[in-house]
Structures are given as C-alpha cells and as structure tokens.
C-alpha cells in the first residue's frame, strides 16, 4: 500500500504493472486469491532494496523476507504459473511500455502448453498493450486487503476470549446450548457471514447439522430438526472427514467437486471453508464457515486460525459430552477407534428387527492373516499399525454404503455390517483389499466370510455364526472370500475329517498354531490340484503357497509373458516378510524387459532357475537384485500355456528360510507332483528379447 500510494515517481509504472498482472493472472490464475496476490506483488516487483531496508525493523523482517522470496521467482509462463512469476512478467511488460517500445518482447510470453490458453493470453496482452489504462485500478483491492488484515487482528483478540468462554461454558448446559453459544462466539471471532456445526454419524453414514448461526438463508434454521447430508452423495466430504483435512470452496474459483459450490449458491455466500472437528484424535464432525459475496474469500492462509477455532469448538463439545464420551468408550474399540462388538450387535439387531427393511443384510467376518508373523518379525507396534490400517480401509469402504458399520471384535478379527446382497458385499471387500495392496509392507491379507440375511427371525448371534463358518472355510481353503451358502460344500471337499460348520466353534483358537498352517497349506495345495480349474497360473500359485509355508520363504511372485511379447508382467505377489532395508517393494502389474534379465529369459525356456546371491557365476544383475532386498536365493518354475503365454513362479529365500541346497529338491518334488496330471506343452514358442 505504501509503495503504490506514495511513490509518485514510479506510481504510473506500478499501476501499469498491476494492470498487466491482472490481465495475465486472469488467464493463468487458479483462483480469485491467485489473481489478487499477483496484482499485489506486481505493485512492488522492483522493491527488493526497500524490502531489505524494511527488514532492518523488527516489525517487518518476516513479512519482508516472505515478499522477497516470492519476488525471486523468474518470469515464466506455464500450466501452473506462481503469482510471483506473473508479477515479474507484468513488471517487465509495464517497463517496456513506459520505455516507449513499439511492442512487447514476445520472449516474455513463452508459448503456453495449452494452445487455447496461449491464444487467449496473447490476445488480452495485445489489448492491454494498446491501452494500459483500460484495466481497473487496484487501489480498492489494496484497501480491502488492509481491512481484512485489521479484521484478522481483531479476530485474534476475540480468540483469546474464546478460550476462556469455551472452558467456562463447556461444563454447563445441554450440548445444543453449548454449541450455539460457542458457534456464535466463533463466528464473531472469525468475522464470517455464517458458521454451522455438524456431527458425523458414522453408523448412519450422514453428516447431521446441529447448529447454524449468522446470516442464514430463509430455509435455514438455527437448530435444524432434520438437516442431514448423506456422505455417500458427497464422497470428497467423506474423504476429508476420514483424513481430517480442511477444504476451501469459492463461487468464482474452480470447483473442487465436493458439492459445496451448490450450497454456496443456494445460500448466497461467496466462499466457504469446512474444517474437521477432532476430539480425542477422532473426527467428530465439522465446522462449515462462509464469507459473504463481495468479502475477501477464505484462503489457505486462514487455515491455522480456522483450525484453532475448530479446536476450541471441539473443546466445548468434549466438555459438554463427558457422559457421551464414556458412552463412546463403551461402544468403541480403543485401538482402531471403530465400533466394538457391543455396538455392532446393537446395530445389526436393530436392522434385523426392522420390518420395513427391503434389502438383504450382509455380515462380513474378516480375519487378518499372518498377524502373529508380523508381530514376531516387526514387533507388536507394527502389528497394531496393521490393524489400524485394516480398520481405516474398512471404514473408508463403508462410507458409500447405507447403514454400514465396521467393527473390531478383538485380536485379528473384524466385522462389517451392510445392507446389500452377497455380491455387493464381495465388491466392497474387493475395494478394501485393493486399498490395502496400495500401502507399504507388510501388507495385510484378509480371509473373509459373508453371511446374508434375507429376512425372518434370525438373531445377530446366528448370522454371525454363519459368517464365521464361511470365514473359516475361506481361511482353510486359501480363498479370500466365501459366501455362507458355499461354506459347507467347500469344507466337505477337503479331508474326510474336516470340521463341519456346526463344530467350528472352539476350533478357531487353534488355527494359528504352526502345524495347522502347514497342514492347511498342504490341504489348499491338494484342493487346488483337485479342482475343476487347473490352469498353469492356478497350479503355480498353489505351488508357491505350499512352498512359502513349507520352506519359510520370504515371498513368491508369479509373472507372465504373452506369446511373442518381450515384457514380463507381475501377476501375483505373496509377500510374507517385507525387508525394511529393501529399496522397493514388488508391485502387481509391474513390467520388466526380458532383455535386461537374461536369467529370467533362460528360465522361461528351460522351465527352471536357481540363483544364489553368493554364486559368482550367476547373473550379476540378479545377484544385485537379491542383495538389495536382503534375499539369499531365488528358485524359479516356468510353464507354458497352449496359446503360448508363459508363466514364471519365483520363490525367494532369506536368512530365515530353509537353505537353497535343501530347498531345491523339495521344490522340484512339489513341482513334479503339482504338474503330474497336467498335459505338457511341447510346441516351441518364440520370445522376443
């Protein structure tokens, strides 16, 4: 403001630069705030020396340093042009115009990657060059910035009063009384148009508005009786609640797709910020704060202040909800913060008793496989993190489902209730499993049983028992998901002494014993060989599962090469023990060029491979790959389909595995048994490499 208003010698240059910045940012800027920032910086783009002088005063050192950092950005034009670069470009244009140049230097406007944007940019700069005075002056914008700054200072003073108020009123009155008083004081502190407080009701999948204060639309109520928003209709809002992230929306800025733009237009507001209210490290709900049309919009710079206000609102809520917090503890798992068995039983019992329910009720019994191994390998802290990861994935997936509720029953067992049939439940758990595969190792592996209630007088315990039996069948057969009506048939297809569903109870506590894992792995291998589907892919996967348990291997991967292709594509991965020192983790659909891996290419031709990390005669690239991941050896088994597609199973051992010398004959024996009744493919197939 000082530079623009008092520098008479260069006032015209500053006005021209600000006008050019408004033209440039109007085309290149991402938001209203982006434009205003570029205009402001263009007004002082020649000011480093003055800023350095200002920095000598303690009250200006931080601000001066920030402005200098912005103005160090060179003039550039691109898809995401920062305000500082726009300001520097605008200053160069204004300087050239006042210097009497007949036209501007085209180098200043390097071609924008988008031809349409580039054409619009050049047309508007041409118009500005012809008449720089045609652009609206910016003095009023700077005055608005001053006013806003003073308002933030006043708000900071009010915030100090809000702390004492929240502590004083938090212990008395009903929750709604406390919320209304706190919301009104928070609105005054922020100087905003309106403020709403909403609670996230997870079990119902809705965001319920409890309080609206300030300048309200005619249809809005201070204490609405039924203002709810289904989170499945606003997936971005649901994501923000889970991630506890703030979001900003403006009527004249790009839409975030959250659905907030529609709310702003209906209520006649200019911008809005939604800030999560977090209590005891859990998202309780949100504050939705709006500014009036014409007022400066909220920006990311307001984030810390808005978050602080939401924290004080949360403080008031928590003090008013001491009894409610005790109730949550009764219904909440303390580690993962999802529902516990008590809450799940209440929820499912209510749905089972609902005579108006017109959709099936599915109960998913979920077991986290190999939790004991994770605890032994990485420690119980990592095991707890794994359980939290699974709980978060279940909760995220259930956000889009009606009346869905995720719960932890204890140990490594979770349960999820949802309205929908078995196929819908299967699709949901596939989304959960996909999300889990995107995370870092160790990645959770789930065995899931689904019990479906179509109606009738079934109790929660009876439905849970059917889902539990299906889950046991899934774990026993090595199948990720089993529906209740398939469980008995699957178990009957195993050994003659396989336990029936009605006697499964009491056996579950023994399923993690080491000998059971080996027996179960052997049974799954035999079941796969005896199944109708006996493709090379399925047989190799069954071989890998048996070998990884029998030999205590680190992992196995299954990859494919299509007929005539030169690329190896990873198809499946079983990562039993992740190596923390490994630089990367293998990924499904990862692609390798066969020309870079001669040992792999040879294995696809001969059908087998064995590489020891200490074997000096082995392929150096393969030995380096083993060393990088802390592995000792790899044994490969390859098979070719009738259509020419080739499959390669790679079995990796580390220091805890059976040695390569002992592993090789065992793997060869399992390989021969696995393919004993499979017709060999004898015709040759060319592989480019």
XYZ file of C-alpha atoms in Angstrom:
689
model
C 0.000 0.000 0.000
C 2.833 2.395 0.856
C 4.673 1.755 -2.396
C 1.561 2.068 -4.564
C 0.200 5.218 -2.924
C 3.290 7.302 -2.114
C 5.834 6.588 -4.842
C 4.938 9.446 -7.189
C 7.987 8.894 -9.361
C 7.018 5.361 -10.261
C 3.310 5.385 -9.489
C 2.357 5.083 -13.160
C 4.717 2.158 -13.653
C 3.269 0.411 -10.610
C -0.295 0.951 -11.857
C 0.597 -0.410 -15.283
C 2.353 -3.427 -13.738
C -0.631 -4.144 -11.531
C -2.965 -3.889 -14.519
C -0.808 -6.224 -16.605
C -0.697 -8.679 -13.690
C -4.492 -8.660 -13.514
C -4.641 -9.467 -17.236
C -2.055 -12.257 -17.008
C -3.418 -13.794 -13.806
C -6.960 -13.612 -15.140
C -5.902 -16.133 -17.778
C -3.283 -18.107 -15.851
C -4.511 -17.818 -12.251
C -6.230 -20.678 -10.441
C -8.457 -18.593 -8.166
C -9.564 -15.141 -7.124
C -6.875 -15.105 -4.465
C -4.236 -16.089 -7.037
C -5.138 -13.023 -9.128
C -5.130 -10.622 -6.167
C -1.768 -11.924 -4.953
C -0.216 -11.439 -8.395
C -1.612 -7.874 -8.587
C -0.228 -7.024 -5.162
C 3.219 -8.425 -5.936
C 3.346 -6.621 -9.305
C 2.913 -3.335 -7.444
C 6.180 -3.913 -5.571
C 8.094 -6.068 -8.052
C 11.048 -3.643 -8.057
C 11.224 -3.327 -4.305
C 13.952 -5.723 -3.038
C 16.111 -2.806 -1.866
C 13.228 -1.170 0.000
C 12.271 -4.540 1.453
C 15.804 -5.043 2.691
C 15.629 -1.662 4.380
C 12.289 -2.561 5.926
C 13.833 -5.803 7.173
C 16.032 -3.771 9.474
C 12.932 -3.064 11.552
C 11.862 -5.956 13.785
C 8.180 -5.493 12.930
C 8.810 -6.029 9.199
C 11.549 -8.653 8.995
C 9.301 -11.706 8.498
C 6.943 -10.028 6.033
C 9.864 -8.556 4.091
C 11.571 -11.945 3.823
C 8.374 -13.610 2.580
C 7.802 -10.960 -0.100
C 11.407 -11.160 -1.262
C 11.108 -14.930 -1.609
C 8.006 -14.510 -3.793
C 9.691 -11.917 -5.970
C 12.809 -14.027 -6.569
C 10.811 -16.290 -8.909
C 11.856 -15.545 -12.514
C 9.276 -14.585 -15.177
C 7.764 -17.807 -16.523
C 4.578 -18.906 -18.268
C 3.235 -22.442 -17.870
C 0.379 -24.617 -16.668
C 0.885 -23.619 -13.038
C 2.392 -20.154 -13.013
C 3.006 -18.850 -9.452
C 1.867 -15.314 -8.585
C 5.475 -14.144 -8.185
C 6.319 -15.183 -11.752
C 3.211 -13.416 -13.064
C 4.211 -10.266 -11.143
C 7.742 -10.280 -12.563
C 6.400 -10.790 -16.109
C 3.871 -7.968 -15.652
C 6.574 -5.593 -14.362
C 8.710 -6.334 -17.444
C 5.744 -5.629 -19.739
C 4.947 -2.342 -17.956
C 8.594 -1.249 -18.015
C 8.788 -1.905 -21.745
C 5.595 0.011 -22.454
C 6.693 3.093 -20.499
C 10.136 2.906 -22.135
C 8.426 3.555 -25.474
C 8.870 0.136 -27.070
C 6.547 -0.287 -30.031
C 5.574 -3.772 -28.916
C 6.359 -6.127 -26.078
C 9.114 -8.710 -26.164
C 7.443 -11.988 -27.258
C 10.053 -13.939 -25.299
C 8.289 -12.789 -22.130
C 5.247 -14.852 -23.136
C 6.745 -18.253 -23.836
C 4.137 -20.437 -25.530
C 1.694 -21.890 -23.041
C 1.294 -25.721 -23.349
C -2.446 -25.280 -23.973
C -2.920 -23.601 -27.400
C -6.303 -22.130 -26.407
C -4.848 -20.562 -23.258
C -1.862 -19.284 -25.243
C -4.111 -17.630 -27.845
C -6.312 -16.018 -25.170
C -3.263 -14.816 -23.251
C -1.686 -13.114 -26.276
C -4.965 -11.523 -27.354
C -5.555 -9.981 -23.914
C -1.961 -8.793 -23.577
C -2.267 -7.172 -27.045
C -5.396 -5.344 -25.865
C -3.641 -4.217 -22.677
C -0.610 -3.019 -24.621
C -2.868 -0.909 -26.825
C -4.460 0.768 -23.771
C -2.952 0.002 -20.323
C -5.331 2.460 -18.652
C -8.348 0.341 -19.606
C -7.656 -2.133 -16.787
C -9.447 -1.446 -13.490
C -7.213 0.216 -10.923
C -6.258 -1.865 -7.939
C -6.224 0.728 -5.150
C -9.593 -0.519 -3.839
C -8.286 -4.080 -3.756
C -5.409 -2.992 -1.553
C -7.783 -1.178 0.783
C -9.827 -4.378 1.041
C -6.648 -6.236 1.936
C -5.928 -3.689 4.664
C -9.436 -4.059 6.066
C -9.130 -7.794 6.043
C -5.809 -7.640 7.859
C -7.277 -5.435 10.568
C -10.206 -7.851 10.851
C -7.818 -10.756 11.398
C -6.051 -8.784 14.132
C -9.379 -8.132 15.852
C -10.270 -11.801 15.428
C -7.059 -12.821 17.193
C -8.090 -10.727 20.183
C -11.519 -12.340 20.193
C -9.904 -15.757 20.013
C -8.241 -15.147 23.360
C -11.682 -14.515 24.826
C -12.996 -17.639 23.094
C -10.558 -19.834 25.020
C -11.939 -18.703 28.346
C -15.503 -18.882 27.060
C -15.139 -22.456 25.850
C -13.733 -23.510 29.203
C -16.441 -21.636 31.119
C -19.487 -22.863 29.203
C -18.266 -26.373 28.498
C -19.323 -27.755 31.848
C -22.918 -26.497 31.892
C -25.983 -26.704 29.701
C -27.068 -29.178 27.051
C -24.870 -29.967 24.072
C -27.003 -27.794 21.761
C -26.874 -24.880 24.202
C -23.097 -25.134 24.366
C -22.812 -25.464 20.584
C -24.982 -22.436 19.844
C -23.104 -20.173 22.259
C -19.700 -21.391 21.097
C -20.639 -21.213 17.404
C -21.862 -17.622 17.758
C -18.687 -16.564 19.536
C -16.566 -18.399 16.965
C -18.427 -16.604 14.156
C -17.650 -13.244 15.760
C -14.013 -14.235 16.188
C -13.738 -15.179 12.524
C -15.722 -12.227 11.230
C -17.520 -14.593 8.869
C -21.044 -14.497 7.458
C -22.260 -17.791 8.913
C -20.999 -20.816 10.779
C -22.521 -24.289 11.023
C -21.557 -27.192 13.262
C -22.372 -30.693 12.026
C -21.831 -34.122 13.540
C -20.634 -37.126 11.576
C -22.877 -40.073 12.410
C -20.796 -42.954 11.104
C -23.308 -45.738 11.660
C -25.943 -43.895 9.619
C -23.464 -42.558 7.065
C -24.674 -38.952 7.388
C -23.406 -35.518 8.351
C -26.102 -34.015 10.595
C -26.157 -30.234 11.048
C -26.848 -29.337 14.678
C -26.340 -25.552 14.725
C -26.446 -22.710 12.160
C -25.600 -19.147 13.250
C -25.086 -15.835 11.448
C -26.565 -14.638 8.162
C -28.794 -17.593 7.292
C -30.819 -18.354 4.180
C -34.629 -18.262 4.615
C -34.827 -22.046 4.731
C -32.001 -22.470 7.275
C -32.762 -22.952 10.981
C -30.576 -22.191 13.983
C -31.324 -25.646 15.401
C -32.469 -27.668 12.388
C -34.661 -30.653 13.100
C -33.510 -32.767 10.162
C -30.741 -31.150 8.097
C -28.669 -34.146 7.052
C -26.280 -34.863 4.200
C -25.625 -38.476 3.165
C -21.847 -38.811 2.869
C -22.199 -41.324 0.040
C -23.582 -38.420 -2.053
C -20.526 -36.305 -1.188
C -17.544 -38.696 -1.413
C -14.998 -35.872 -1.230
C -16.516 -34.622 2.031
C -16.391 -38.159 3.412
C -12.734 -38.393 2.422
C -11.961 -35.105 4.176
C -13.661 -36.323 7.339
C -11.617 -39.515 7.355
C -8.350 -37.730 6.530
C -9.187 -34.762 8.796
C -8.389 -32.245 6.060
C -9.626 -28.685 5.574
C -11.234 -27.761 2.225
C -11.908 -24.376 0.634
C -14.543 -23.533 -1.987
C -15.285 -20.226 -3.755
C -18.137 -19.346 -6.083
C -15.739 -17.646 -8.511
C -12.966 -20.227 -8.288
C -12.565 -23.719 -9.766
C -14.950 -26.265 -8.287
C -13.463 -28.920 -6.033
C -16.297 -31.301 -6.882
C -17.262 -31.628 -3.225
C -20.818 -30.339 -3.702
C -20.102 -27.257 -1.579
C -20.417 -24.931 -4.590
C -24.136 -25.751 -4.812
C -24.568 -24.940 -1.102
C -22.821 -21.578 -1.574
C -25.062 -20.690 -4.499
C -28.225 -21.697 -2.618
C -27.286 -19.697 0.468
C -25.915 -16.690 -1.410
C -22.385 -16.872 0.003
C -19.053 -16.085 -1.631
C -16.666 -18.656 -0.196
C -16.615 -21.408 2.400
C -14.215 -23.467 4.459
C -15.008 -26.823 6.023
C -12.763 -27.631 8.978
C -12.926 -31.003 10.769
C -13.696 -31.019 14.486
C -11.341 -33.568 16.025
C -11.915 -34.901 19.546
C -9.556 -37.451 21.082
C -7.829 -37.837 17.696
C -11.108 -38.860 16.004
C -13.181 -36.799 13.548
C -16.330 -35.799 15.461
C -17.769 -33.599 12.706
C -17.021 -30.297 11.010
C -17.318 -26.513 11.167
C -18.648 -25.040 7.918
C -17.714 -21.350 7.711
C -18.836 -18.954 4.941
C -17.991 -15.424 3.804
C -20.434 -13.014 2.186
C -20.387 -12.261 -1.540
C -18.023 -9.328 -2.065
C -15.985 -10.002 1.063
C -12.418 -11.313 0.661
C -12.666 -15.091 0.178
C -11.064 -17.539 2.556
C -7.647 -18.828 1.524
C -5.164 -21.392 2.731
C -3.509 -18.607 4.755
C -6.550 -18.672 7.035
C -6.009 -22.379 7.743
C -4.175 -22.220 11.088
C -6.629 -19.701 12.501
C -9.679 -21.687 11.335
C -8.195 -24.899 12.696
C -7.623 -23.221 16.054
C -11.257 -22.090 16.172
C -12.439 -25.619 15.313
C -10.233 -26.930 18.123
C -11.938 -24.629 20.633
C -15.342 -25.714 19.362
C -14.169 -29.287 19.911
C -13.048 -28.365 23.413
C -16.506 -27.018 24.230
C -18.123 -30.141 22.800
C -15.849 -32.508 24.698
C -16.501 -30.734 27.988
C -20.253 -30.878 27.365
C -20.040 -34.523 26.323
C -18.281 -36.136 29.267
C -21.110 -38.617 29.623
C -21.279 -39.065 25.874
C -17.557 -39.779 25.776
C -17.992 -42.526 28.333
C -20.756 -43.952 26.154
C -18.427 -43.888 23.145
C -15.786 -45.765 25.120
C -18.341 -48.465 25.838
C -19.087 -48.807 22.103
C -15.649 -48.142 20.608
C -12.550 -50.262 20.093
C -9.747 -48.370 21.893
C -7.009 -49.248 19.380
C -8.657 -48.750 15.985
C -11.489 -46.377 17.052
C -14.064 -48.307 15.021
C -17.089 -49.845 16.745
C -16.670 -52.783 19.105
C -18.756 -55.956 19.307
C -21.323 -54.398 21.655
C -22.047 -51.548 19.227
C -22.091 -53.919 16.245
C -24.579 -56.227 17.933
C -26.884 -53.313 18.743
C -26.669 -52.015 15.178
C -27.234 -55.386 13.485
C -30.047 -56.338 15.896
C -31.830 -53.089 15.037
C -31.527 -53.800 11.309
C -32.688 -57.411 11.744
C -35.765 -56.222 13.651
C -36.662 -53.589 11.041
C -39.854 -54.870 9.434
C -39.625 -52.218 6.699
C -36.196 -53.332 5.508
C -36.417 -54.184 1.814
C -32.776 -55.154 1.215
C -30.713 -58.125 2.408
C -28.390 -57.622 5.367
C -24.838 -58.886 4.882
C -22.408 -59.525 7.711
C -18.739 -59.826 6.740
C -16.479 -61.729 9.127
C -12.895 -60.642 8.419
C -9.668 -62.211 9.666
C -6.252 -60.587 9.229
C -3.975 -63.426 8.134
C -0.461 -63.726 9.491
C -0.742 -61.108 12.256
C 1.383 -63.267 14.563
C 4.116 -63.426 11.939
C 4.076 -59.629 11.611
C 4.314 -59.269 15.388
C 7.237 -61.711 15.503
C 9.049 -60.134 12.546
C 8.465 -56.411 13.114
C 7.164 -56.135 16.668
C 3.723 -55.653 18.199
C 3.772 -51.930 17.380
C 3.801 -52.737 13.678
C 1.087 -55.331 14.253
C -1.089 -52.676 15.894
C -0.450 -50.325 12.967
C -1.529 -53.115 10.622
C -4.824 -53.490 12.500
C -5.410 -49.725 12.354
C -4.717 -49.820 8.609
C -7.342 -52.535 8.119
C -9.852 -50.632 10.277
C -9.322 -47.445 8.255
C -9.748 -49.302 4.963
C -12.995 -50.897 6.185
C -14.317 -47.563 7.429
C -13.477 -45.796 4.171
C -15.163 -48.503 2.100
C -18.299 -48.411 4.252
C -18.765 -44.652 3.757
C -20.528 -45.222 0.439
C -22.875 -47.923 1.793
C -26.231 -47.469 3.510
C -26.258 -48.261 7.245
C -22.786 -49.820 7.013
C -20.762 -50.192 10.210
C -17.233 -51.530 10.657
C -16.230 -53.085 13.986
C -13.318 -54.894 15.574
C -14.317 -57.986 17.514
C -10.897 -58.472 19.082
C -7.444 -59.748 18.172
C -7.156 -60.045 14.401
C -10.907 -60.264 13.746
C -13.080 -57.534 12.254
C -16.692 -57.488 11.177
C -18.641 -55.241 8.835
C -22.420 -54.978 8.526
C -24.070 -53.522 5.428
C -27.347 -53.505 3.555
C -26.859 -55.430 0.325
C -26.578 -58.956 -1.045
C -23.550 -61.224 -1.104
C -22.273 -59.900 -4.416
C -22.393 -56.308 -3.182
C -20.538 -57.383 -0.051
C -17.939 -59.143 -2.190
C -17.422 -55.971 -4.259
C -16.977 -53.912 -1.097
C -14.317 -56.229 0.300
C -12.535 -56.181 -3.080
C -12.283 -52.388 -2.749
C -10.863 -52.856 0.741
C -8.308 -55.404 -0.460
C -7.283 -53.172 -3.363
C -6.703 -50.259 -0.977
C -4.586 -52.452 1.295
C -2.351 -53.513 -1.611
C -1.518 -49.852 -2.295
C 0.086 -49.364 1.124
C 3.641 -50.069 2.265
C 4.689 -53.515 3.541
C 3.817 -55.507 5.453
C 0.507 -55.520 3.589
C -2.476 -57.133 5.348
C -4.022 -60.260 3.810
C -7.648 -60.951 4.620
C -9.815 -64.057 4.800
C -13.488 -63.086 4.609
C -16.725 -64.954 5.229
C -20.076 -63.415 4.303
C -23.385 -64.267 5.963
C -26.516 -62.909 4.253
C -29.903 -62.432 5.927
C -32.840 -62.120 3.534
C -35.396 -61.649 6.311
C -37.010 -63.759 9.018
C -36.328 -64.083 12.727
C -32.569 -64.734 12.675
C -30.593 -63.245 15.569
C -27.262 -61.436 15.471
C -25.533 -64.463 17.000
C -26.942 -66.834 14.378
C -25.966 -64.571 11.483
C -22.501 -64.053 12.966
C -22.043 -67.823 13.311
C -22.858 -68.356 9.625
C -20.431 -65.595 8.605
C -17.824 -67.087 10.946
C -18.212 -70.534 9.377
C -17.795 -69.030 5.905
C -14.708 -67.151 7.054
C -13.184 -70.358 8.444
C -13.836 -72.073 5.132
C -12.125 -69.193 3.331
C -9.067 -69.467 5.559
C -8.936 -73.264 5.347
C -9.245 -73.334 1.554
C -6.975 -70.353 0.890
C -9.811 -68.424 -0.780
C -10.047 -64.731 0.039
C -13.880 -64.518 0.172
C -16.517 -67.218 0.816
C -20.302 -66.810 0.986
C -22.187 -68.674 3.681
C -24.098 -70.936 1.246
C -20.772 -72.132 -0.234
C -19.020 -72.800 3.082
C -20.340 -76.279 3.854
C -19.675 -77.556 0.336
C -16.137 -76.168 0.373
C -15.349 -77.761 3.707
C -16.863 -81.072 2.615
C -14.487 -81.070 -0.367
C -11.468 -81.179 1.949
C -10.352 -84.172 4.017
C -12.990 -86.552 5.285
C -12.373 -85.421 8.860
C -12.773 -81.730 8.013
C -14.806 -79.933 10.680
C -18.410 -79.139 9.825
C -19.769 -75.609 10.314
C -21.684 -76.584 13.446
C -18.490 -77.741 15.193
C -16.226 -74.932 14.053
C -16.687 -73.062 17.312
C -13.863 -73.947 19.656
C -11.507 -74.833 16.830
C -10.807 -71.268 15.766
C -8.417 -70.554 18.609
C -6.075 -73.270 17.317
C -5.919 -72.159 13.698
C -2.737 -70.092 14.130
C -0.663 -72.975 15.513
C 2.392 -73.586 13.255
C 1.451 -77.168 12.462
C -2.014 -76.049 11.449
C -0.555 -73.571 8.962
C 1.490 -76.343 7.320
C -1.414 -78.788 7.242
C -3.783 -76.113 5.943
C -1.280 -75.071 3.245
C -0.905 -78.695 2.156
C -4.674 -79.159 2.050
C -5.151 -75.992 -0.004
C -2.485 -77.180 -2.444
C -4.220 -80.564 -2.820
C -7.619 -78.873 -3.172
C -6.352 -76.641 -5.975
C -4.983 -79.634 -7.862
C -8.280 -81.462 -7.468
C -10.430 -78.521 -8.522
C -12.071 -78.161 -11.897
C -9.903 -75.167 -12.821
C -6.321 -76.415 -13.163
C -4.604 -73.761 -15.257
C -0.849 -73.271 -15.118
C -1.474 -69.963 -13.340
C -3.550 -71.615 -10.585
C -1.175 -74.558 -10.198
C 1.879 -72.333 -9.897
C 0.110 -70.128 -7.325
C -0.797 -73.246 -5.316
C 2.805 -74.446 -5.545
C 4.020 -71.048 -4.313
C 1.634 -71.039 -1.338
C 2.773 -74.506 -0.230
C 6.479 -73.758 -0.724
C 6.378 -70.430 1.143
C 4.887 -72.153 4.206
C 6.874 -75.386 3.968
C 10.267 -73.703 3.487
C 9.575 -70.480 5.420
C 10.326 -68.429 2.322
C 10.345 -64.640 2.223
C 7.940 -64.310 -0.723
C 6.809 -65.612 -4.055
C 5.871 -63.785 -7.247
C 4.024 -65.064 -10.314
C 4.663 -63.310 -13.636
C 3.520 -63.804 -17.212
C 4.796 -63.206 -20.739
C 2.220 -63.143 -23.504
C 3.004 -65.025 -26.719
C 5.537 -63.081 -28.777
C 5.975 -60.362 -26.155
C 9.290 -59.125 -24.782
C 7.866 -57.948 -21.453
C 7.412 -59.800 -18.174
C 4.390 -58.592 -16.162
C 3.979 -59.337 -12.432
C 0.610 -61.071 -11.947
C 0.516 -62.063 -8.258
C 2.610 -61.462 -5.144
C 2.687 -63.134 -1.738
C 4.936 -61.012 0.469
C 5.374 -62.986 3.694
C 8.227 -60.982 5.214
C 8.992 -57.487 3.977
C 12.605 -56.416 4.230
C 12.741 -52.904 5.764
C 16.117 -52.248 4.109
C 14.810 -53.110 0.636
C 14.821 -50.132 -1.758
C 11.499 -51.042 -3.386
C 8.657 -53.491 -2.986
C 7.413 -55.580 -5.938
C 4.048 -54.487 -7.305
C 1.312 -56.257 -9.219
C 1.332 -55.239 -12.924
C 4.972 -54.096 -12.673
C 6.665 -54.588 -16.084
C 10.219 -55.780 -16.821
C 12.022 -56.013 -20.154
C 13.253 -59.561 -20.684
C 16.345 -58.281 -22.486
C 17.505 -56.810 -19.165
C 17.086 -60.130 -17.333
C 18.810 -62.949 -19.257
C 18.422 -65.424 -16.379
C 14.663 -64.919 -16.402
C 14.559 -65.333 -20.178
C 16.514 -68.578 -19.866
C 14.149 -69.830 -17.155
C 11.138 -69.282 -19.437
C 12.845 -71.503 -21.997
C 14.196 -74.260 -19.725
C 11.328 -74.212 -17.214
C 13.513 -73.738 -14.140
C 16.005 -71.407 -12.455
C 18.125 -71.271 -9.277
C 20.341 -68.329 -8.323
C 22.351 -67.980 -5.116
C 23.411 -64.497 -4.054
C 26.941 -65.803 -3.311
C 27.356 -67.678 -6.618
C 29.970 -65.692 -8.552
C 28.998 -67.454 -11.795
C 25.362 -66.317 -11.602
C 23.905 -63.320 -13.438
C 25.307 -60.166 -11.703
C 22.054 -58.221 -12.177
C 20.022 -60.964 -10.492
C 22.526 -61.241 -7.620
C 22.372 -57.451 -7.083
C 18.576 -57.571 -7.013
C 18.721 -60.267 -4.323
C 21.259 -58.313 -2.249
C 19.234 -55.090 -2.487
C 16.258 -56.847 -0.908
C 18.249 -58.769 1.705
C 17.454 -62.100 -0.021
C 19.704 -65.158 -0.285
C 18.352 -67.030 -3.291
C 15.582 -67.406 -5.841
C 14.224 -70.612 -7.374
C 12.088 -70.379 -10.497
C 9.490 -72.702 -12.034
C 8.102 -71.911 -15.503
C 5.232 -73.352 -17.544
C 3.762 -72.532 -20.961
C 0.050 -72.420 -21.885
C -1.334 -73.870 -25.095
C -1.795 -70.363 -26.508
C 1.865 -69.521 -25.978
C 1.530 -67.477 -22.792
C 4.348 -68.276 -20.366
C 4.239 -68.207 -16.570
C 7.146 -67.903 -14.152
C 6.889 -68.590 -10.414
C 9.826 -67.172 -8.422
C 10.391 -68.377 -4.843
C 12.645 -66.182 -2.698
C 14.519 -67.266 0.430
C 16.230 -65.136 3.086
C 18.297 -65.829 6.198
C 15.287 -67.356 7.981
C 14.379 -69.695 5.131
C 15.499 -73.267 4.508
C 18.804 -73.147 2.601
C 18.895 -73.273 -1.196
C 20.637 -76.639 -1.117
C 17.796 -78.157 0.920
C 15.040 -76.208 -0.822
C 15.821 -77.214 -4.392
C 14.960 -80.953 -4.147
C 11.795 -80.187 -2.120
C 10.633 -77.590 -4.652
C 11.385 -79.983 -7.511
C 9.318 -82.713 -5.823
C 6.370 -80.358 -5.256
C 6.674 -79.107 -8.853
C 6.548 -82.646 -10.256
C 3.514 -83.514 -8.115
C 1.791 -80.244 -8.986
C 2.021 -80.904 -12.718
C 1.910 -84.725 -12.650
C -1.516 -84.878 -14.335
C -1.100 -81.745 -16.476
C -0.611 -82.252 -20.184
C 2.800 -80.823 -21.152
C 3.056 -78.176 -23.848
C 5.721 -79.324 -26.274
C 5.478 -76.988 -29.241
C 8.074 -74.173 -29.191
C 7.120 -70.510 -28.720
C 9.267 -67.585 -29.742
C 10.012 -64.902 -27.182
C 11.407 -61.574 -28.336
C 14.216 -60.366 -26.139
